[in-house]
Amino acid sequence: MAEIIEISSPEDPRLSDFRDLRDVALRKSIDASEGLFLAEGAKVVRRAASKGYQARSFLMAPRWVEELSDVLAAHEAPVYVMSEAMVEKITGYHVHRGALASFARPELAPAPEIVAGVRGEHRRIVVLEDLVDDGNIGLVFRNAAALGINAILLTDRAADPLYRRSIKTSMGNVFNVPWTRVRGLEDALAVLRGDGYVPVALTLTDDSITLDELVAKDLPRLAFVFGTEGAGVHPKTEQQVDHCVRIPMEAGVDSLNVAAAAAVTFYATRPR
Amino acid sequence: MAEIIEISSPEDPRLSDFRDLRDVALRKSIDASEGLFLAEGAKVVRRAASKGYQARSFLMAPRWVEELSDVLAAHEAPVYVMSEAMVEKITGYHVHRGALASFARPELAPAPEIVAGVRGEHRRIVVLEDLVDDGNIGLVFRNAAALGINAILLTDRAADPLYRRSIKTSMGNVFNVPWTRVRGLEDALAVLRGDGYVPVALTLTDDSITLDELVAKDLPRLAFVFGTEGAGVHPKTEQQVDHCVRIPMEAGVDSLNVAAAAAVTFYATRPR
């Protein structure tokens, strides 16, 4: 059972996990070096807690204590309670969802373990190659969770699924889809091929098959590689996958963004 | 031919179109009352100009004058040239795309004219019912342009496709898809039905057909109604359309966001 602690000063040193949330650069460095991540909003706090993440501490206005009582009962971490105004003062912005929690960053499982954990006749794994925008990472997780993707592998240079904005745009779905890091694309492809996956890269090149043509192949185990914003997958990656796949588009339009392309791809290749 | 005017003071009253871009509320009111909209970035400025929008003025650092010389030659509006630092001072933020233009807001065509302007055997029109987020409006336009949507109708309460953030997230595609306002959903449906369109609403209700079932109907003229963020289409709207349509999703996931749902819908129902 978590201990409820009323806080009277915004300077209280026990609140360090929650300070200055608006300072993106500072927070990224704190979150990484302290090995923590933050969940914002009762729903997201609940989702992280239900997936077995270990709470370090909770911070909330009084009205959330009851709403989250079952979650708080299941954790040992302290619950810092204070006025909405003080929550705002500490975090640096209006926390309209009213409750926050800091969790310990879990150790990531090795990619072979994540891949081996996927079950079922139709298996779909996503590889995010150097996707650098937190918001996009979250949106891809949200689409993946909604449309039946089994796991996500991120290269070292891809953004952090447990960063605030990723969690937010994912609507907490970064906790619903198993994921881990790979050193680079070669490592991901080796693991995936070893388990019978056919890797394909989503690109805009004309030297590619259409998404319809991919669907017609009816492949039971597919791995989709999405590249970085703007430039897309690396030219070398296009050589390493089994197929380059394009979503046919109207002439003169640059492209879909990666979240939209992911949604279309996941939907089109879903098991039927 | 536009006149090139070097600006030496950030207080110059001729720059009023471009002031305080970071103040969202202020800008929304200026843009509406002055009847202007802003294009940011050489590519977007070029796209708006090429679609016949009337430039009021241009603002840019010297290096963009040559790059945009053909665009500037085709307009009478003044070109205010100044250092990057002064551009930043006036607009209130780092304009990393370096060139801006203000354009007169065009008078919107009546909905029957927009609908009658659509040609082809397969016709697809989108209705955005009270979609209030500028960023989402832009993303829907981007997806619509990429995936062959012919026109977009927005209810009165929907956000502004010509607001800065809409233009930005659309990558300038708000200039590529014909659009106009309708007073409310009834007006939109009357016009669409009059031209042989079958209106459907994208919803999460179980009392609906799947997107696959809609595709199987092979309807030549389709109108897709998307509702507001969070709540979705109004309950009344569900009664007024011919079909409610859902994108099948995994259990326990709330929904796709409207941009992802739009991308999936447009792709799945494209002419084949």
CSV table of N, CA, C and O in Angstrom, one decimal, chain A residues 113-215:
chain,number,residue,atom,x,y,z
A,113,GLU,N,14.2,-12.4,-27.8
A,113,GLU,CA,13.2,-12.8,-26.8
A,113,GLU,C,11.8,-12.1,-27.2
A,113,GLU,O,10.8,-12.8,-27.1
A,114,ILE,N,11.9,-10.9,-27.6
A,114,ILE,CA,10.6,-10.2,-28.0
A,114,ILE,C,10.0,-10.9,-29.2
A,114,ILE,O,8.8,-11.2,-29.2
A,115,VAL,N,10.9,-11.2,-30.2
A,115,VAL,CA,10.4,-11.8,-31.4
A,115,VAL,C,9.9,-13.2,-31.1
A,115,VAL,O,8.8,-13.6,-31.6
A,116,ALA,N,10.6,-14.0,-30.2
A,116,ALA,CA,10.1,-15.3,-29.9
A,116,ALA,C,8.8,-15.3,-29.1
A,116,ALA,O,8.1,-16.3,-29.1
A,117,GLY,N,8.5,-14.2,-28.5
A,117,GLY,CA,7.3,-14.2,-27.7
A,117,GLY,C,6.0,-14.0,-28.5
A,117,GLY,O,4.9,-14.1,-28.0
A,118,VAL,N,6.2,-13.7,-29.8
A,118,VAL,CA,5.0,-13.5,-30.6
A,118,VAL,C,4.4,-14.8,-31.0
A,118,VAL,O,5.1,-15.8,-31.3
A,119,ARG,N,3.1,-14.9,-30.9
A,119,ARG,CA,2.4,-16.2,-31.2
A,119,ARG,C,1.3,-16.0,-32.3
A,119,ARG,O,1.0,-14.8,-32.6
A,120,GLY,N,0.8,-17.0,-32.8
A,120,GLY,CA,-0.3,-16.9,-33.7
A,120,GLY,C,0.2,-17.3,-35.2
A,120,GLY,O,1.4,-17.3,-35.5
A,121,GLU,N,-0.8,-17.5,-36.0
A,121,GLU,CA,-0.5,-17.9,-37.4
A,121,GLU,C,0.0,-16.7,-38.2
A,121,GLU,O,1.0,-16.8,-38.9
A,122,HIS,N,-0.6,-15.5,-38.0
A,122,HIS,CA,-0.2,-14.3,-38.6
A,122,HIS,C,0.6,-13.4,-37.7
A,122,HIS,O,0.1,-13.1,-36.6
A,123,ARG,N,1.8,-13.1,-38.0
A,123,ARG,CA,2.6,-12.3,-37.1
A,123,ARG,C,3.1,-11.1,-37.8
A,123,ARG,O,3.6,-11.1,-39.0
A,124,ARG,N,3.1,-10.0,-37.1
A,124,ARG,CA,3.4,-8.7,-37.7
A,124,ARG,C,4.3,-7.9,-36.8
A,124,ARG,O,3.9,-7.6,-35.6
A,125,ILE,N,5.5,-7.6,-37.2
A,125,ILE,CA,6.5,-6.8,-36.4
A,125,ILE,C,6.9,-5.6,-37.1
A,125,ILE,O,7.0,-5.6,-38.3
A,126,VAL,N,7.0,-4.5,-36.4
A,126,VAL,CA,7.5,-3.2,-37.0
A,126,VAL,C,8.9,-2.9,-36.6
A,126,VAL,O,9.3,-3.1,-35.4
A,127,VAL,N,9.7,-2.4,-37.5
A,127,VAL,CA,11.0,-1.9,-37.2
A,127,VAL,C,11.1,-0.4,-37.5
A,127,VAL,O,10.7,0.0,-38.6
A,128,LEU,N,11.4,0.4,-36.5
A,128,LEU,CA,11.5,1.8,-36.7
A,128,LEU,C,13.0,2.2,-36.8
A,128,LEU,O,13.7,2.1,-35.8
A,129,GLU,N,13.4,2.5,-38.0
A,129,GLU,CA,14.8,2.9,-38.2
A,129,GLU,C,15.0,4.4,-38.1
A,129,GLU,O,14.6,5.2,-39.0
A,130,ASP,N,15.6,4.8,-37.0
A,130,ASP,CA,16.0,6.2,-36.8
A,130,ASP,C,14.8,7.1,-36.8
A,130,ASP,O,15.0,8.3,-37.2
A,131,LEU,N,13.7,6.7,-36.5
A,131,LEU,CA,12.5,7.6,-36.4
A,131,LEU,C,12.7,8.6,-35.2
A,131,LEU,O,12.7,8.1,-34.1
A,132,VAL,N,12.9,9.9,-35.5
A,132,VAL,CA,13.4,10.7,-34.4
A,132,VAL,C,12.4,11.6,-33.7
A,132,VAL,O,12.7,12.2,-32.7
A,133,ASP,N,11.2,11.6,-34.1
A,133,ASP,CA,10.1,12.4,-33.5
A,133,ASP,C,9.3,11.7,-32.5
A,133,ASP,O,8.7,10.7,-32.8
A,134,ASP,N,9.4,12.1,-31.2
A,134,ASP,CA,8.7,11.4,-30.1
A,134,ASP,C,7.2,11.3,-30.5
A,134,ASP,O,6.6,10.2,-30.2
A,135,GLY,N,6.6,12.3,-31.0
A,135,GLY,CA,5.2,12.3,-31.3
A,135,GLY,C,4.8,11.2,-32.3
A,135,GLY,O,3.9,10.5,-32.2
A,136,ASN,N,5.7,11.1,-33.3
A,136,ASN,CA,5.4,10.0,-34.3
A,136,ASN,C,5.6,8.6,-33.8
A,136,ASN,O,4.9,7.7,-34.1
A,137,ILE,N,6.6,8.5,-32.9
A,137,ILE,CA,6.8,7.2,-32.2
A,137,ILE,C,5.5,6.8,-31.5
A,137,ILE,O,5.0,5.7,-31.7
A,138,GLY,N,4.9,7.7,-30.8
A,138,GLY,CA,3.7,7.4,-30.0
A,138,GLY,C,2.6,7.1,-31.0
A,138,GLY,O,1.8,6.1,-30.7
A,139,LEU,N,2.4,7.8,-32.1
A,139,LEU,CA,1.3,7.6,-33.0
A,139,LEU,C,1.5,6.2,-33.7
A,139,LEU,O,0.5,5.5,-33.9
A,140,VAL,N,2.7,5.8,-34.0
A,140,VAL,CA,2.9,4.5,-34.6
A,140,VAL,C,2.5,3.4,-33.6
A,140,VAL,O,1.9,2.4,-33.9
A,141,PHE,N,2.9,3.6,-32.3
A,141,PHE,CA,2.4,2.6,-31.2
A,141,PHE,C,0.9,2.6,-31.1
A,141,PHE,O,0.3,1.5,-31.0
A,142,ARG,N,0.3,3.7,-31.2
A,142,ARG,CA,-1.2,3.7,-31.1
A,142,ARG,C,-1.8,2.9,-32.2
A,142,ARG,O,-2.7,2.1,-32.1
A,143,ASN,N,-1.3,3.2,-33.5
A,143,ASN,CA,-1.9,2.5,-34.6
A,143,ASN,C,-1.5,1.0,-34.5
A,143,ASN,O,-2.4,0.2,-34.9
A,144,ALA,N,-0.3,0.7,-34.1
A,144,ALA,CA,0.1,-0.7,-34.0
A,144,ALA,C,-0.8,-1.5,-33.0
A,144,ALA,O,-1.3,-2.6,-33.3
A,145,ALA,N,-1.1,-0.8,-31.8
A,145,ALA,CA,-2.0,-1.5,-30.9
A,145,ALA,C,-3.4,-1.7,-31.4
A,145,ALA,O,-4.0,-2.7,-31.2
A,146,ALA,N,-3.9,-0.7,-32.1
A,146,ALA,CA,-5.3,-0.8,-32.6
A,146,ALA,C,-5.4,-1.8,-33.7
A,146,ALA,O,-6.4,-2.4,-33.9
A,147,LEU,N,-4.3,-1.9,-34.5
A,147,LEU,CA,-4.4,-2.7,-35.8
A,147,LEU,C,-3.6,-4.0,-35.7
A,147,LEU,O,-3.3,-4.6,-36.8
A,148,GLY,N,-3.4,-4.5,-34.5
A,148,GLY,CA,-2.9,-5.9,-34.4
A,148,GLY,C,-1.4,-6.1,-34.6
A,148,GLY,O,-1.0,-7.3,-35.0
A,149,ILE,N,-0.5,-5.1,-34.5
A,149,ILE,CA,0.9,-5.4,-34.6
A,149,ILE,C,1.4,-6.1,-33.3
A,149,ILE,O,1.0,-5.7,-32.2
A,150,ASN,N,2.3,-7.1,-33.4
A,150,ASN,CA,2.6,-7.9,-32.3
A,150,ASN,C,3.8,-7.3,-31.5
A,150,ASN,O,3.9,-7.6,-30.3
A,151,ALA,N,4.7,-6.6,-32.2
A,151,ALA,CA,5.9,-6.1,-31.5
A,151,ALA,C,6.6,-5.0,-32.3
A,151,ALA,O,6.3,-4.9,-33.5
A,152,ILE,N,7.4,-4.2,-31.6
A,152,ILE,CA,8.1,-3.1,-32.3
A,152,ILE,C,9.6,-3.1,-31.9
A,152,ILE,O,9.9,-3.2,-30.7
A,153,LEU,N,10.5,-3.1,-32.9
A,153,LEU,CA,11.9,-3.0,-32.7
A,153,LEU,C,12.3,-1.6,-33.1
A,153,LEU,O,12.0,-1.1,-34.2
A,154,LEU,N,13.1,-0.9,-32.2
A,154,LEU,CA,13.6,0.4,-32.6
A,154,LEU,C,15.1,0.4,-32.7
A,154,LEU,O,15.8,-0.1,-31.8
A,155,THR,N,15.7,1.0,-33.7
A,155,THR,CA,17.1,1.2,-33.8
A,155,THR,C,17.6,2.2,-32.7
A,155,THR,O,16.8,3.0,-32.2
A,156,ASP,N,18.9,2.1,-32.4
A,156,ASP,CA,19.5,2.9,-31.4
A,156,ASP,C,19.2,4.4,-31.5
A,156,ASP,O,19.0,5.1,-30.5
A,157,ARG,N,19.1,4.9,-32.8
A,157,ARG,CA,18.9,6.3,-33.0
A,157,ARG,C,17.5,6.8,-33.0
A,157,ARG,O,17.2,7.9,-33.1
A,158,ALA,N,16.6,5.8,-32.9
A,158,ALA,CA,15.1,6.2,-32.9
A,158,ALA,C,14.8,6.9,-31.5
A,158,ALA,O,15.5,6.6,-30.5
A,159,ALA,N,13.8,7.7,-31.5
A,159,ALA,CA,13.4,8.4,-30.3
A,159,ALA,C,12.8,7.4,-29.3
A,159,ALA,O,12.7,6.2,-29.5
A,160,ASP,N,12.5,7.9,-28.1
A,160,ASP,CA,12.3,7.1,-26.9
A,160,ASP,C,10.7,6.9,-26.7
A,160,ASP,O,10.0,7.8,-26.5
A,161,PRO,N,10.3,5.6,-26.8
A,161,PRO,CA,8.8,5.4,-26.6
A,161,PRO,C,8.4,5.8,-25.2
A,161,PRO,O,7.2,6.0,-25.0
A,162,LEU,N,9.3,5.9,-24.2
A,162,LEU,CA,8.9,6.2,-22.9
A,162,LEU,C,9.1,7.7,-22.6
A,162,LEU,O,8.9,8.1,-21.4
A,163,TYR,N,9.4,8.5,-23.6
A,163,TYR,CA,9.4,9.9,-23.3
A,163,TYR,C,8.0,10.5,-23.3
A,163,TYR,O,7.1,9.9,-23.9
A,164,ARG,N,7.8,11.6,-22.5
A,164,ARG,CA,6.5,12.1,-22.3
A,164,ARG,C,5.6,12.2,-23.5
A,164,ARG,O,4.4,11.8,-23.5
A,165,ARG,N,6.1,12.8,-24.5
A,165,ARG,CA,5.3,13.1,-25.7
A,165,ARG,C,4.9,11.8,-26.4
A,165,ARG,O,3.8,11.6,-26.9
A,166,SER,N,5.8,10.8,-26.4
A,166,SER,CA,5.5,9.5,-27.1
A,166,SER,C,4.4,8.8,-26.3
A,166,SER,O,3.5,8.3,-26.9
A,167,ILE,N,4.5,8.8,-25.0
A,167,ILE,CA,3.4,8.2,-24.2
A,167,ILE,C,2.1,8.9,-24.4
A,167,ILE,O,1.1,8.2,-24.6
A,168,LYS,N,2.2,10.2,-24.5
A,168,LYS,CA,0.9,11.0,-24.7
A,168,LYS,C,0.3,10.7,-26.1
A,168,LYS,O,-0.9,10.4,-26.2
A,169,THR,N,1.1,10.8,-27.1
A,169,THR,CA,0.4,10.6,-28.5
A,169,THR,C,0.0,9.1,-28.7
A,169,THR,O,-0.8,8.8,-29.5
A,170,SER,N,0.7,8.2,-27.9
A,170,SER,CA,0.3,6.8,-28.0
A,170,SER,C,-1.0,6.5,-27.3
A,170,SER,O,-1.5,5.4,-27.3
A,171,MET,N,-1.4,7.5,-26.5
A,171,MET,CA,-2.6,7.3,-25.5
A,171,MET,C,-2.2,6.1,-24.6
A,171,MET,O,-3.1,5.3,-24.2
A,172,GLY,N,-1.0,6.0,-24.2
A,172,GLY,CA,-0.6,4.9,-23.3
A,172,GLY,C,-0.4,3.6,-24.0
A,172,GLY,O,-0.1,2.6,-23.3
A,173,ASN,N,-0.5,3.5,-25.3
A,173,ASN,CA,-0.3,2.3,-26.0
A,173,ASN,C,1.2,1.8,-26.1
A,173,ASN,O,1.4,0.7,-26.6
A,174,VAL,N,2.1,2.7,-25.7
A,174,VAL,CA,3.5,2.2,-25.6
A,174,VAL,C,3.6,1.1,-24.5
A,174,VAL,O,4.6,0.3,-24.5
A,175,PHE,N,2.6,1.0,-23.6
A,175,PHE,CA,2.6,-0.1,-22.6
A,175,PHE,C,1.9,-1.3,-23.1
A,175,PHE,O,1.9,-2.3,-22.5
A,176,ASN,N,1.3,-1.2,-24.3
A,176,ASN,CA,0.4,-2.3,-24.8
A,176,ASN,C,1.1,-3.2,-25.8
A,176,ASN,O,0.7,-4.3,-26.1
A,177,VAL,N,2.2,-2.6,-26.5
A,177,VAL,CA,2.8,-3.3,-27.5
A,177,VAL,C,4.2,-3.7,-27.1
A,177,VAL,O,5.0,-2.8,-26.7
A,178,PRO,N,4.6,-4.9,-27.0
A,178,PRO,CA,6.0,-5.3,-26.6
A,178,PRO,C,7.0,-4.6,-27.6
A,178,PRO,O,6.8,-4.6,-28.8
A,179,TRP,N,8.1,-4.1,-27.0
A,179,TRP,CA,9.1,-3.4,-27.8
A,179,TRP,C,10.5,-3.5,-27.2
A,179,TRP,O,10.6,-3.8,-26.0
A,180,THR,N,11.5,-3.3,-28.0
A,180,THR,CA,12.8,-3.2,-27.5
A,180,THR,C,13.7,-2.5,-28.5
A,180,THR,O,13.3,-2.1,-29.6
A,181,ARG,N,15.0,-2.3,-28.1
A,181,ARG,CA,16.0,-1.7,-29.0
A,181,ARG,C,16.8,-2.7,-29.7
A,181,ARG,O,17.0,-3.8,-29.2
A,182,VAL,N,17.2,-2.3,-30.9
A,182,VAL,CA,18.2,-3.1,-31.6
A,182,VAL,C,19.4,-2.2,-31.9
A,182,VAL,O,19.2,-1.0,-32.0
A,183,ARG,N,20.6,-2.7,-32.1
A,183,ARG,CA,21.7,-1.8,-32.3
A,183,ARG,C,21.6,-1.1,-33.7
A,183,ARG,O,21.8,0.1,-33.8
A,184,GLY,N,21.2,-1.9,-34.6
A,184,GLY,CA,21.0,-1.3,-36.0
A,184,GLY,C,20.1,-2.2,-36.8
A,184,GLY,O,19.6,-3.2,-36.3
A,185,LEU,N,19.9,-1.8,-38.0
A,185,LEU,CA,18.9,-2.6,-38.8
A,185,LEU,C,19.4,-4.0,-39.1
A,185,LEU,O,18.6,-4.9,-39.1
A,186,GLU,N,20.7,-4.2,-39.3
A,186,GLU,CA,21.2,-5.5,-39.6
A,186,GLU,C,20.8,-6.5,-38.4
A,186,GLU,O,20.4,-7.6,-38.7
A,187,ASP,N,21.0,-6.0,-37.2
A,187,ASP,CA,20.7,-6.9,-36.1
A,187,ASP,C,19.2,-7.3,-36.1
A,187,ASP,O,18.8,-8.4,-35.9
A,188,ALA,N,18.4,-6.3,-36.4
A,188,ALA,CA,16.9,-6.6,-36.4
A,188,ALA,C,16.6,-7.6,-37.5
A,188,ALA,O,15.9,-8.6,-37.3
A,189,LEU,N,17.2,-7.4,-38.7
A,189,LEU,CA,16.8,-8.3,-39.8
A,189,LEU,C,17.3,-9.7,-39.5
A,189,LEU,O,16.7,-10.7,-39.9
A,190,ALA,N,18.5,-9.8,-38.9
A,190,ALA,CA,19.0,-11.2,-38.6
A,190,ALA,C,18.1,-11.9,-37.7
A,190,ALA,O,17.7,-13.1,-37.9
A,191,VAL,N,17.6,-11.2,-36.6
A,191,VAL,CA,16.7,-11.9,-35.7
A,191,VAL,C,15.4,-12.2,-36.4
A,191,VAL,O,14.9,-13.4,-36.2
A,192,LEU,N,14.9,-11.3,-37.2
A,192,LEU,CA,13.6,-11.5,-37.8
A,192,LEU,C,13.6,-12.7,-38.8
A,192,LEU,O,12.8,-13.5,-38.9
A,193,ARG,N,14.7,-12.6,-39.7
A,193,ARG,CA,14.8,-13.7,-40.7
A,193,ARG,C,15.0,-15.1,-40.0
A,193,ARG,O,14.5,-16.1,-40.4
A,194,GLY,N,15.7,-15.1,-38.9
A,194,GLY,CA,15.9,-16.3,-38.1
A,194,GLY,C,14.6,-16.9,-37.7
A,194,GLY,O,14.5,-18.1,-37.5
A,195,ASP,N,13.6,-16.1,-37.5
A,195,ASP,CA,12.3,-16.6,-37.0
A,195,ASP,C,11.3,-16.7,-38.2
A,195,ASP,O,10.1,-16.7,-37.9
A,196,GLY,N,11.8,-16.6,-39.4
A,196,GLY,CA,10.9,-16.8,-40.6
A,196,GLY,C,10.1,-15.6,-41.1
A,196,GLY,O,9.2,-15.7,-41.9
A,197,TYR,N,10.5,-14.4,-40.6
A,197,TYR,CA,9.8,-13.2,-41.0
A,197,TYR,C,10.4,-12.7,-42.4
A,197,TYR,O,11.6,-12.8,-42.6
A,198,VAL,N,9.5,-12.2,-43.2
A,198,VAL,CA,9.9,-11.5,-44.4
A,198,VAL,C,10.0,-10.0,-44.2
A,198,VAL,O,8.9,-9.4,-43.9
A,199,PRO,N,11.2,-9.4,-44.2
A,199,PRO,CA,11.3,-8.0,-44.0
A,199,PRO,C,11.0,-7.2,-45.3
A,199,PRO,O,11.5,-7.5,-46.3
A,200,VAL,N,10.2,-6.2,-45.1
A,200,VAL,CA,9.9,-5.2,-46.2
A,200,VAL,C,10.1,-3.8,-45.7
A,200,VAL,O,9.9,-3.5,-44.5
A,201,ALA,N,10.5,-2.9,-46.6
A,201,ALA,CA,10.6,-1.5,-46.3
A,201,ALA,C,9.6,-0.7,-47.0
A,201,ALA,O,9.4,-0.8,-48.2
A,202,LEU,N,9.0,0.2,-46.2
A,202,LEU,CA,8.0,1.1,-46.8
A,202,LEU,C,8.8,2.3,-47.4
A,202,LEU,O,9.5,3.0,-46.7
A,203,THR,N,8.7,2.5,-48.7
A,203,THR,CA,9.4,3.6,-49.3
A,203,THR,C,8.6,4.3,-50.4
A,203,THR,O,7.4,3.9,-50.6
A,204,LEU,N,9.2,5.3,-51.0
A,204,LEU,CA,8.5,6.0,-52.1
A,204,LEU,C,9.1,5.7,-53.4
A,204,LEU,O,8.7,6.2,-54.4
A,205,THR,N,10.1,4.9,-53.4
A,205,THR,CA,10.8,4.6,-54.7
A,205,THR,C,9.9,3.9,-55.7
A,205,THR,O,9.0,3.1,-55.3
A,206,ASP,N,10.1,4.2,-57.0
A,206,ASP,CA,9.3,3.5,-58.0
A,206,ASP,C,9.7,2.1,-58.2
A,206,ASP,O,8.9,1.2,-58.6
A,207,ASP,N,10.9,1.8,-57.8
A,207,ASP,CA,11.4,0.4,-57.9
A,207,ASP,C,10.9,-0.4,-56.7
A,207,ASP,O,11.7,-0.8,-55.8
A,208,SER,N,9.6,-0.6,-56.7
A,208,SER,CA,9.0,-1.2,-55.5
A,208,SER,C,7.8,-1.9,-55.9
A,208,SER,O,7.2,-1.6,-57.0
A,209,ILE,N,7.2,-2.7,-55.1
A,209,ILE,CA,5.9,-3.3,-55.3
A,209,ILE,C,4.9,-2.5,-54.6
A,209,ILE,O,5.2,-1.7,-53.6
A,210,THR,N,3.6,-2.5,-55.0
A,210,THR,CA,2.6,-1.8,-54.3
A,210,THR,C,2.2,-2.6,-53.0
A,210,THR,O,2.4,-3.8,-52.9
A,211,LEU,N,1.5,-1.9,-52.1
A,211,LEU,CA,1.0,-2.5,-50.9
A,211,LEU,C,0.0,-3.6,-51.3
A,211,LEU,O,0.0,-4.7,-50.7
A,212,ASP,N,-0.8,-3.4,-52.3
A,212,ASP,CA,-1.7,-4.5,-52.8
A,212,ASP,C,-0.9,-5.7,-53.2
A,212,ASP,O,-1.3,-6.8,-53.0
A,213,GLU,N,0.2,-5.5,-53.9
A,213,GLU,CA,1.0,-6.7,-54.4
A,213,GLU,C,1.6,-7.4,-53.2
A,213,GLU,O,1.7,-8.6,-53.2
A,214,LEU,N,2.0,-6.6,-52.1
A,214,LEU,CA,2.4,-7.3,-50.9
A,214,LEU,C,1.3,-8.1,-50.3
A,214,LEU,O,1.5,-9.3,-49.9
A,215,VAL,N,0.1,-7.5,-50.2
A,215,VAL,CA,-1.0,-8.2,-49.6
A,215,VAL,C,-1.3,-9.5,-50.3
A,215,VAL,O,-1.5,-10.6,-49.7
